[in-house]
Amino acid sequence: MATVGESDRAAAGGGRPWEGLAASLPGGAARRYRRDPLGFVERAAREHGPVFRLPDDGSLCVADPAEALRVLHDEEGHYDEVSDFFHVRGGRLEPRETQVAVGRAARATVRAHLAAHRERLPAVVAELGEVSEWPSAGRAAAHRFLAGALLRPDSPPELRELMARVVERDVLIRPAGPLARAARAALWARVVRAVAGEVRARRARARPDGPGDLLDAVLGATPPGTPAARVAQVYLLLFRTSVAPVGHVVAWALLAAATHGVDLATVSAESAVRESLRLWPVAWLLGRPALRAHRVGGVRLEPGESVSVCVYLLHRDDRHWPRAAEFRPGRWDGPGPRGAYLPFGGGPFTCAGAAVAQTLATGLLAAVTDGARLEVRGGHGRPHVAGIITPPPFQLRRIPARP
């Protein structure tokens, strides 16, 4: 999943269409964008159309479907072919072949676990209790279900406990305050050291006879000489994107259904998940650095500049999605009009685990809604955007349905 900030080179020069936007933005635009990126892009699109510059790094933001698909599929070869999804501390995992191999291995591992253990989902949901706090509960449920795929049962108990603590303390989500960020960074550094130690230990012994886990998948797909710390960080990136998005998709569906008066018992879980992903896509802003000069939406891009496809705006365009702001799972039950749908990215950089994540989210939501009446309290604040769009906290009460 790509986010803004992939190219730090600020746009410069004169006589470009986006200069009108830059000149019209009052002071503090970058601060407002960082404080509320979704509100900022919504306002910018209303005022300046589907192509405009973001104020933090000058990235060209695109919300026009035709231009967006042209950028993502990149048939002219204008953009870097190596995905920045695998950009971790110390650099980017390369080459592209290694990225593809890691993605395939990770997807196969999680898919096999889902196929073998899907019947456990109701029990996982039951462990949340009658009253649960979301979106933390969604991340906890996703981790509890995937635990055996993320780390084999024979992994060191202290490492498994540490990874459970990462989920429990919401370290998967970047906090807003400086003290919270410092605490998260300290725990994350400890986790990287612990996983790197397990990487070195696994390299020193034979692979297990039974099914491997996500760490085995990364180890097997990366070159033997890849530093243990780099392997650990790639693993943790995949760990994060295997847990948090699934929990958040379910959380958004629960919150949106309550807000819009939709009874989830009357719609399919698959349709509710697809609609949740439309309104709050996992990959809401997809950045691509330009390799060659070209034009996007009438704006000239120079090598080194960045273009960001805003999936969030594409999915909320009333010209292509009737009553776009509403949570309407029924729109997926028939052939009705629909616009570009890219909840996990698009083109060659579509998330490798998109189908698995969507299937798991559907199963988890079905387990939450099965045999229970739902009550939601709270959830009235603004979303928190830190890579993915995190719903505001709310409480869910599951009341067993009478026979």
Tab-separated table of N, CA and C in Angstrom, residues 125-134 368 372-375 395-400:
chain	number	residue	atom	x	y	z
A	125	VAL	N	-14.880	-14.552	17.309
A	125	VAL	CA	-15.789	-13.447	17.610
A	125	VAL	C	-16.378	-13.603	19.006
A	126	ALA	N	-16.702	-14.826	19.406
A	126	ALA	CA	-17.268	-15.057	20.744
A	126	ALA	C	-16.310	-14.597	21.833
A	127	GLU	N	-14.994	-14.709	21.568
A	127	GLU	CA	-14.007	-14.283	22.560
A	127	GLU	C	-14.014	-12.781	22.787
A	128	LEU	N	-14.601	-12.028	21.885
A	128	LEU	CA	-14.687	-10.574	22.079
A	128	LEU	C	-15.676	-10.209	23.170
A	129	GLY	N	-16.593	-11.104	23.478
A	129	GLY	CA	-17.589	-10.835	24.500
A	129	GLY	C	-18.798	-10.105	23.953
A	130	GLU	N	-19.762	-9.883	24.833
A	130	GLU	CA	-20.992	-9.212	24.407
A	130	GLU	C	-20.745	-7.749	24.063
A	131	VAL	N	-19.820	-7.108	24.802
A	131	VAL	CA	-19.489	-5.703	24.568
A	131	VAL	C	-18.019	-5.612	24.190
A	132	SER	N	-17.708	-4.926	23.088
A	132	SER	CA	-16.325	-4.806	22.630
A	132	SER	C	-16.068	-3.392	22.137
A	133	GLU	N	-14.796	-2.987	22.208
A	133	GLU	CA	-14.391	-1.645	21.796
A	133	GLU	C	-13.705	-1.729	20.429
A	134	TRP	N	-14.236	-0.980	19.495
A	134	TRP	CA	-13.745	-1.010	18.122
A	134	TRP	C	-13.113	0.328	17.756
A	368	VAL	N	-19.652	-11.859	13.150
A	368	VAL	CA	-20.086	-10.828	14.099
A	368	VAL	C	-21.603	-10.648	14.057
A	372	ALA	N	-27.156	-12.454	16.241
A	372	ALA	CA	-27.083	-11.399	17.242
A	372	ALA	C	-27.695	-10.112	16.703
A	373	ARG	N	-28.265	-9.351	17.623
A	373	ARG	CA	-28.706	-7.991	17.314
A	373	ARG	C	-27.601	-7.042	17.757
A	374	LEU	N	-27.274	-6.080	16.898
A	374	LEU	CA	-26.118	-5.221	17.133
A	374	LEU	C	-26.549	-3.832	17.580
A	375	GLU	N	-25.825	-3.294	18.558
A	375	GLU	CA	-26.012	-1.911	18.994
A	375	GLU	C	-24.653	-1.225	18.990
A	395	GLN	N	-18.279	1.580	20.548
A	395	GLN	CA	-18.553	0.368	21.313
A	395	GLN	C	-19.628	-0.441	20.604
A	396	LEU	N	-19.393	-1.742	20.505
A	396	LEU	CA	-20.361	-2.649	19.879
A	396	LEU	C	-20.909	-3.599	20.924
A	397	ARG	N	-22.224	-3.688	20.973
A	397	ARG	CA	-22.874	-4.675	21.839
A	397	ARG	C	-23.592	-5.684	20.971
A	398	ARG	N	-23.255	-6.941	21.177
A	398	ARG	CA	-23.893	-8.041	20.448
A	398	ARG	C	-24.873	-8.721	21.366
A	399	ILE	N	-26.163	-8.580	21.071
A	399	ILE	CA	-27.213	-9.154	21.916
A	399	ILE	C	-27.717	-10.413	21.229
A	400	PRO	N	-27.560	-11.575	21.862
A	400	PRO	CA	-27.989	-12.821	21.220
A	400	PRO	C	-29.462	-12.753	20.797
